[in-house]
Coordinates of N, CA and C in Angstrom, one line a residue:
X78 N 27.7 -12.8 -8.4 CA 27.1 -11.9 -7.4 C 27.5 -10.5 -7.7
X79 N 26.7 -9.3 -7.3 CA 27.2 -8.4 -7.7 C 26.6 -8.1 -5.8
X80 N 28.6 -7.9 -5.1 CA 28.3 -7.1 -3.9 C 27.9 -5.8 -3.7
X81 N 28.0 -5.3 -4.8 CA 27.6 -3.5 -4.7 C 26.1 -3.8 -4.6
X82 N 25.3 -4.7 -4.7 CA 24.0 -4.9 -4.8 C 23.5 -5.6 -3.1
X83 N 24.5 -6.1 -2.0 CA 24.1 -6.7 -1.3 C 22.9 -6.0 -0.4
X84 N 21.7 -6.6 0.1 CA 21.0 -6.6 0.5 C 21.6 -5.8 2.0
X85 N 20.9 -4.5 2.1 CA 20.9 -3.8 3.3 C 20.6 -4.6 4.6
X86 N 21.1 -4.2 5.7 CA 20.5 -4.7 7.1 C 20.4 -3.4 7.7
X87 N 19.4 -3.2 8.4 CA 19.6 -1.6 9.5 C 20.0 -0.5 8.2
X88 N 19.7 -0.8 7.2 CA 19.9 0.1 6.0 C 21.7 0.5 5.2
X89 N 22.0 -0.6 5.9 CA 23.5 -0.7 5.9 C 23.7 -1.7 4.8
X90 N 24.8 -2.1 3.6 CA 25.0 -2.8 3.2 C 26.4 -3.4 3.7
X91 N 27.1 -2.9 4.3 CA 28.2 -3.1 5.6 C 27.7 -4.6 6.6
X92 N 26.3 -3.9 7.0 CA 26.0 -4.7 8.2 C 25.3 -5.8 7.3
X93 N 24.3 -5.8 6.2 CA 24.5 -6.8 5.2 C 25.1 -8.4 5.4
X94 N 26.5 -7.2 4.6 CA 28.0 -7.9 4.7 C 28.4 -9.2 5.6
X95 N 28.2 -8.3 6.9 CA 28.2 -8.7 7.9 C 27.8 -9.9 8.6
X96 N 26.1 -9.7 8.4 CA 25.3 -10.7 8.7 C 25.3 -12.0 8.0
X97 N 25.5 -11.9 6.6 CA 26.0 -13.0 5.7 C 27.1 -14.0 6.1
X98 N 27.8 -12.8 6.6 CA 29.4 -13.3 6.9 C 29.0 -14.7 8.3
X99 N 28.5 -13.8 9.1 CA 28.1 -14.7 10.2 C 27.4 -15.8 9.9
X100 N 26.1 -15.8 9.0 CA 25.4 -16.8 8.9 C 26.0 -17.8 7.9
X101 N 27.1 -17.6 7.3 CA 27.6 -18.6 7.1 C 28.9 -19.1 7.8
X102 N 29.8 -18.5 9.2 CA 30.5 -18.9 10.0 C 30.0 -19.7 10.5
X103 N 28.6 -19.6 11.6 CA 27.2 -20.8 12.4 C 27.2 -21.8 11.2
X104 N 27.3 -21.8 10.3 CA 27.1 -23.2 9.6 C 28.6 -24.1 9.1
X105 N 29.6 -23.1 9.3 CA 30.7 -23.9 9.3 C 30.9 -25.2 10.1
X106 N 31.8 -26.3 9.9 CA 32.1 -27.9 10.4 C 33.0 -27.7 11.2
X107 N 32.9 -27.4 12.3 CA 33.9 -26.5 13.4 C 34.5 -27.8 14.5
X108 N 35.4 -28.7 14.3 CA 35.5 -29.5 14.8 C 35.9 -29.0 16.5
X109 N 35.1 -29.9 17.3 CA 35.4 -29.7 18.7 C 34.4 -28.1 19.1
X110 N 33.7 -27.9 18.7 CA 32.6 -26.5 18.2 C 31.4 -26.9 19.6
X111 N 31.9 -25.8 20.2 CA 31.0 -26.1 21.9 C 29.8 -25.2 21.6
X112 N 30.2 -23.7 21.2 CA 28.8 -23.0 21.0 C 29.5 -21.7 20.2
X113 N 29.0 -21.2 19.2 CA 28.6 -19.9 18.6 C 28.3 -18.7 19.1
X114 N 28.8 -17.3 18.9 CA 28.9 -16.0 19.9 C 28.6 -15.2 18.3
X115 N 27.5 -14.1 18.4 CA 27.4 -13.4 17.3 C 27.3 -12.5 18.1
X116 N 28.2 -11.3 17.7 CA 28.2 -10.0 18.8 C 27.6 -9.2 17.5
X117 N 27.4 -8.2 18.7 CA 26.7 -6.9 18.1 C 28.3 -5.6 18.2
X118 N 28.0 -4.5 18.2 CA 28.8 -3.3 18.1 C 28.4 -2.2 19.6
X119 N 29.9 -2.2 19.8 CA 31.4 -2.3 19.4 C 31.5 -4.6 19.0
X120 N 32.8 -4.8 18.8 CA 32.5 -6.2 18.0 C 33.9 -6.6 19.0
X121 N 34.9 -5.8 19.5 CA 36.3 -6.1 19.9 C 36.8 -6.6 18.8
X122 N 36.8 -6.6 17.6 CA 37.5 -6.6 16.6 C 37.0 -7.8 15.5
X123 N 35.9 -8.4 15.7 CA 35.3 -9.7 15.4 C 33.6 -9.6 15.4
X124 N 33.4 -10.3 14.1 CA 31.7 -10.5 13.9 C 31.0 -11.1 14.8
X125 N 32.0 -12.4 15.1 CA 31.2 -13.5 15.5 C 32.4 -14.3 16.1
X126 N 32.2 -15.3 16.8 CA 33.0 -16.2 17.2 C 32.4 -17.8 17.6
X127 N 33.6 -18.8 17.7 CA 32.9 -20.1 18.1 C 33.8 -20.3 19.2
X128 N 33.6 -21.1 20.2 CA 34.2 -21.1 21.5 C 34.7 -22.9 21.4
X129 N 35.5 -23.7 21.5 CA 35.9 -24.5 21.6 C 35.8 -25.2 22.7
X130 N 35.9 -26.7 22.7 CA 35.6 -27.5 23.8 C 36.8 -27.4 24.5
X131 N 37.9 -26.5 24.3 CA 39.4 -26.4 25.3 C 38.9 -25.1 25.0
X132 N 38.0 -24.6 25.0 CA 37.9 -22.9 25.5 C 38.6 -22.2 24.6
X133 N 39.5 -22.8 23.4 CA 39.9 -21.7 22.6 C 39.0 -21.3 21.5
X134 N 39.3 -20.2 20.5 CA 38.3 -19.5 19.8 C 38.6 -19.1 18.2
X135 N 37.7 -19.5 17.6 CA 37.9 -19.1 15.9 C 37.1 -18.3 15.8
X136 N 37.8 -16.9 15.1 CA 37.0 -15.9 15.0 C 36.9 -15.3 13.7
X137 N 35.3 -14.5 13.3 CA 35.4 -13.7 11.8 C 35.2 -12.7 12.2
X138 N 35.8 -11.9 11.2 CA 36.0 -10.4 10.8 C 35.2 -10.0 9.5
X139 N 34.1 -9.1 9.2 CA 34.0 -9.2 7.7 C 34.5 -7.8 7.1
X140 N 34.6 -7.4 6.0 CA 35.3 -6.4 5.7 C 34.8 -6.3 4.4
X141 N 33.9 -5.2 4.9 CA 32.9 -5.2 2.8 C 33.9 -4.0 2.1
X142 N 35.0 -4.2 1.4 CA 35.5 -3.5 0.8 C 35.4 -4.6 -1.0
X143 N 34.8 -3.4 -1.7 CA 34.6 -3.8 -2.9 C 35.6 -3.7 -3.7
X144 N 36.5 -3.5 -3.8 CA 38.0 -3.4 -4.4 C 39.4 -3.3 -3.9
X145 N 40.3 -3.2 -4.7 CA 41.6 -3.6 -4.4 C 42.2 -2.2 -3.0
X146 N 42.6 -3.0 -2.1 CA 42.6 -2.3 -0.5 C 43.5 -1.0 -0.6
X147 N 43.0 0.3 -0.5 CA 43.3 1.5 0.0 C 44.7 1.4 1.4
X148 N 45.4 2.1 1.6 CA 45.9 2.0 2.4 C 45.3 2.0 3.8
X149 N 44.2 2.8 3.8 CA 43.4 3.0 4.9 C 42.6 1.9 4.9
X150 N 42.2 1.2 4.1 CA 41.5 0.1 4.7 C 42.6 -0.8 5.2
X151 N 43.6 -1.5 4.7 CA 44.9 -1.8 5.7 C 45.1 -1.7 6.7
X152 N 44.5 -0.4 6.9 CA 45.3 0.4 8.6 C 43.7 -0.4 9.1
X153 N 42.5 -0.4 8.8 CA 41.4 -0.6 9.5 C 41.4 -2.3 9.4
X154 N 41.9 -3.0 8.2 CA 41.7 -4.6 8.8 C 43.0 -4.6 9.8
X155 N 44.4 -3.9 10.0 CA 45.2 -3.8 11.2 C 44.6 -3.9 12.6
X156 N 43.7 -2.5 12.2 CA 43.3 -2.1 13.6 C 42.1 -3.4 14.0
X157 N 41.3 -4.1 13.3 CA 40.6 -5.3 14.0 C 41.1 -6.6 14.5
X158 N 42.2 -6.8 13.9 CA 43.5 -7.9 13.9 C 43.9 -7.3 15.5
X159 N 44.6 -6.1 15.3 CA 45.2 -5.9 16.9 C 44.0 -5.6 17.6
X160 N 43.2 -5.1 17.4 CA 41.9 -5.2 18.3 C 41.5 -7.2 19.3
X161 N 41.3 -8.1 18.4 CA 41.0 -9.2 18.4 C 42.1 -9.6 19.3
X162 N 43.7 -9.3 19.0 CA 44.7 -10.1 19.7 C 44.3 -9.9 21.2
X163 N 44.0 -8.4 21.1 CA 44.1 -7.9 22.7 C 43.1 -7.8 23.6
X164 N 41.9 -8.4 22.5 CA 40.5 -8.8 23.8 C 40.0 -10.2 23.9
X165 N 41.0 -11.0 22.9 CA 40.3 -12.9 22.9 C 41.8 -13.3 22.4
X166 N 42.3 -13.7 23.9 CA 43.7 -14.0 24.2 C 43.4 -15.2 24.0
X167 N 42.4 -16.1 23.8 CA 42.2 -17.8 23.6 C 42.3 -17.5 21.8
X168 N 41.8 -16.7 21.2 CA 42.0 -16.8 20.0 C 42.9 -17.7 19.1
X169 N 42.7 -18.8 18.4 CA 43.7 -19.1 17.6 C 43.8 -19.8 16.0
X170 N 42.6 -19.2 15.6 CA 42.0 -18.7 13.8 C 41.3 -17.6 14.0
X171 N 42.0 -16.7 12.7 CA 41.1 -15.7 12.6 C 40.6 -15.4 11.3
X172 N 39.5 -15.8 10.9 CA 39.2 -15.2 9.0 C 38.5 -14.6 8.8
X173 N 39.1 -13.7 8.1 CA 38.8 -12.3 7.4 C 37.9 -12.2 6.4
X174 N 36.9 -11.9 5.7 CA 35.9 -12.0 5.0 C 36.3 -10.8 4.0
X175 N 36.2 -11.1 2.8 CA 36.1 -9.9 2.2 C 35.0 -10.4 0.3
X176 N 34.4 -9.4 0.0 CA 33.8 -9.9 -1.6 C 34.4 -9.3 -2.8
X177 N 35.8 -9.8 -2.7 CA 36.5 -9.5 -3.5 C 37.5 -10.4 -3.5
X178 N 37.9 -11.0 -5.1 CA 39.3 -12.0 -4.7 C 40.1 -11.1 -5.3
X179 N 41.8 -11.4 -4.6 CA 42.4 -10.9 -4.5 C 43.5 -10.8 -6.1
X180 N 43.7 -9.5 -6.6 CA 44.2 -9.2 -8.2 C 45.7 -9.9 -7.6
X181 N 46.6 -10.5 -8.5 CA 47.7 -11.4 -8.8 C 48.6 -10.9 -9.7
X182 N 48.3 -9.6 -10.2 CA 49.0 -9.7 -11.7 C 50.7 -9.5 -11.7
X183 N 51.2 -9.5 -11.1 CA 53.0 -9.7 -10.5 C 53.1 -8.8 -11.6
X184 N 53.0 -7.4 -11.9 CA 53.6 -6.8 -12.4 C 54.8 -6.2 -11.5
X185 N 56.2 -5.3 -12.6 CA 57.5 -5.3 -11.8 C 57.4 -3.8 -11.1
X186 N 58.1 -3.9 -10.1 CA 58.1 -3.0 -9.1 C 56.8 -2.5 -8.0
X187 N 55.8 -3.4 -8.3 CA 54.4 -3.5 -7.7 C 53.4 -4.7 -7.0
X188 N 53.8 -4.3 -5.6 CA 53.3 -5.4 -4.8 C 51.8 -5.8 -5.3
X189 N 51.1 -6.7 -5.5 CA 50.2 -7.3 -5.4 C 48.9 -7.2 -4.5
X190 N 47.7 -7.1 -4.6 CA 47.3 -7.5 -3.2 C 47.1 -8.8 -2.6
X191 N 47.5 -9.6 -3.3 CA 48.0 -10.9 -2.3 C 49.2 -11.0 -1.6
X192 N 50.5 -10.2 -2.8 CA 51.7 -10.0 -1.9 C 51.2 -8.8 -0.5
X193 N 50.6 -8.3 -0.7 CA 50.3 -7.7 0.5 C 49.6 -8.2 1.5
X194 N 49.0 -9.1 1.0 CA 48.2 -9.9 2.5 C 49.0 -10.6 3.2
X195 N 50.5 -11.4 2.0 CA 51.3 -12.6 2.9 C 51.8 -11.8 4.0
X196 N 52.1 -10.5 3.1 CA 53.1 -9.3 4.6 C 52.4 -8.5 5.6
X197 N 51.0 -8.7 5.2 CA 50.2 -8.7 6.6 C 50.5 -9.9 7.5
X198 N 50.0 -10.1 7.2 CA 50.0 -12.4 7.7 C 50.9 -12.0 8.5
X199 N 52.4 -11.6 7.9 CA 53.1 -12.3 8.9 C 53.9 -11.1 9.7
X200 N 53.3 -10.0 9.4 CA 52.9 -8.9 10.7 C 51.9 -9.1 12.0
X201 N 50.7 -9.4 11.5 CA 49.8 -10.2 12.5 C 50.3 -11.3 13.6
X202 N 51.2 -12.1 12.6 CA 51.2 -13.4 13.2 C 52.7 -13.4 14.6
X203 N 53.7 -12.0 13.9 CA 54.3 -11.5 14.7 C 54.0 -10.9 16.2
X204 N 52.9 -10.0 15.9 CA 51.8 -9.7 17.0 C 51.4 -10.5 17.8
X205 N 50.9 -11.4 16.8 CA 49.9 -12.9 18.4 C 51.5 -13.4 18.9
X206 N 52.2 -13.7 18.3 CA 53.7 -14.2 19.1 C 54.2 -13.1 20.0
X207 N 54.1 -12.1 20.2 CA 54.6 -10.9 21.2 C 53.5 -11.2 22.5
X208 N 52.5 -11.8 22.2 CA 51.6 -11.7 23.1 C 51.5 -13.5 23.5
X209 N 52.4 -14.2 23.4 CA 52.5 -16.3 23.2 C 51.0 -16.5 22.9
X210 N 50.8 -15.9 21.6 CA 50.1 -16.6 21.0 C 50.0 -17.4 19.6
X211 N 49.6 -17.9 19.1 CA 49.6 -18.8 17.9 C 48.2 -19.1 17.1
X212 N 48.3 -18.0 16.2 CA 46.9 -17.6 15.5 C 47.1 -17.8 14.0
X213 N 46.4 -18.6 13.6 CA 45.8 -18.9 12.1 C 45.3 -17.8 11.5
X214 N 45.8 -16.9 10.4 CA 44.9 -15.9 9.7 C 44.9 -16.7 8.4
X215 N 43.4 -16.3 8.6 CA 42.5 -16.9 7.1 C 41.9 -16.4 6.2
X216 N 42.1 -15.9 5.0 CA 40.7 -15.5 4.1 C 39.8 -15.8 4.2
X217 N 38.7 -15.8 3.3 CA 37.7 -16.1 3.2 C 37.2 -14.8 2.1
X218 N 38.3 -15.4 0.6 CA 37.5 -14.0 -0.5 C 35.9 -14.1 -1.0
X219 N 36.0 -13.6 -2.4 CA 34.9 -13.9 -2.6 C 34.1 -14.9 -2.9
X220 N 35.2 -15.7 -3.7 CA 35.1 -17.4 -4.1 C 34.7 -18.3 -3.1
X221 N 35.5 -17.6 -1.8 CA 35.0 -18.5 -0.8 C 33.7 -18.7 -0.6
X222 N 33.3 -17.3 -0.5 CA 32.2 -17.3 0.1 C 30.7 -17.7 -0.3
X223 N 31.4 -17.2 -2.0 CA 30.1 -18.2 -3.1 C 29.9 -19.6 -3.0
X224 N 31.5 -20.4 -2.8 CA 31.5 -21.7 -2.6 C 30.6 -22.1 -1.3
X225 N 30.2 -21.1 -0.2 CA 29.7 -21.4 1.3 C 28.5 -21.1 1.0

């Protein structure tokens, strides 16, 4: 797949992104899966969501960043993660969509962007605990998402 090529929505290849992201969340095998929530914008930090038969909630984020993450984009998948904590307090998965898999190459003195995700992870996961919560963060690169 070539994401720089994805099909516009509203002339957006963002919202594209987006919509893909969702229509393949609605077809996920969501055990205990009461009913499906596709928001529009503002989003409270989330594409879409599925609501649980105990009322709790798995939620996607998609994030069309075509290469290895800027610091600012960092600060902007932060700001949807604390967004999400603090408006779907049932929350407890959250996966992040992105069309890009993450570079590995452990060279010395230079975080990764996977080492950077684990130390997201477990800043996030710090957060839902300040708030008693217990939230799953998930990828969903690009592999994933060709495999979906």
């Amino acid at each position: 797949m070539n994401w720089t090529e994805i099909r516009p929505l509203n002339g957006s290849q963002n919202d594209g992104f987006e919509e893909l992201v969702c229509q393949l969340a609605n077809k996920e095998l969501i055990p205990n899966k009461k009913r499906f929530i596709r928001n529009g914008k503002p989003d409270a930090g989330i594409e879409c969501y599925c609501v649980l038969n105990d009322d709790k909630e798995v939620a996607w984020q998609a994030k069309y960043f075509t290469s290895s993450f800027s610091a600012t984009q960092w600060a902007e998948i932060d700001s949807s993660v604390r967004t999400a904590l603090d408006k779907h307090t049932l929350l407890t998965k959250y996966i992040i969509a992105f069309p890009i898999n993450p570079p590995d190459a452990r060279l010395p003195r230079q975080k990764s962007m996977r080492e950077k995700w684990d130390e997201h992870v477990s800043k996030w996961k710090n957060w839902a605990a300040q708030k008693n919560m217990s939230v799953e963060f998930v990828p969903w690169w690009e592999s994933d998402i060709i495999e979906r």
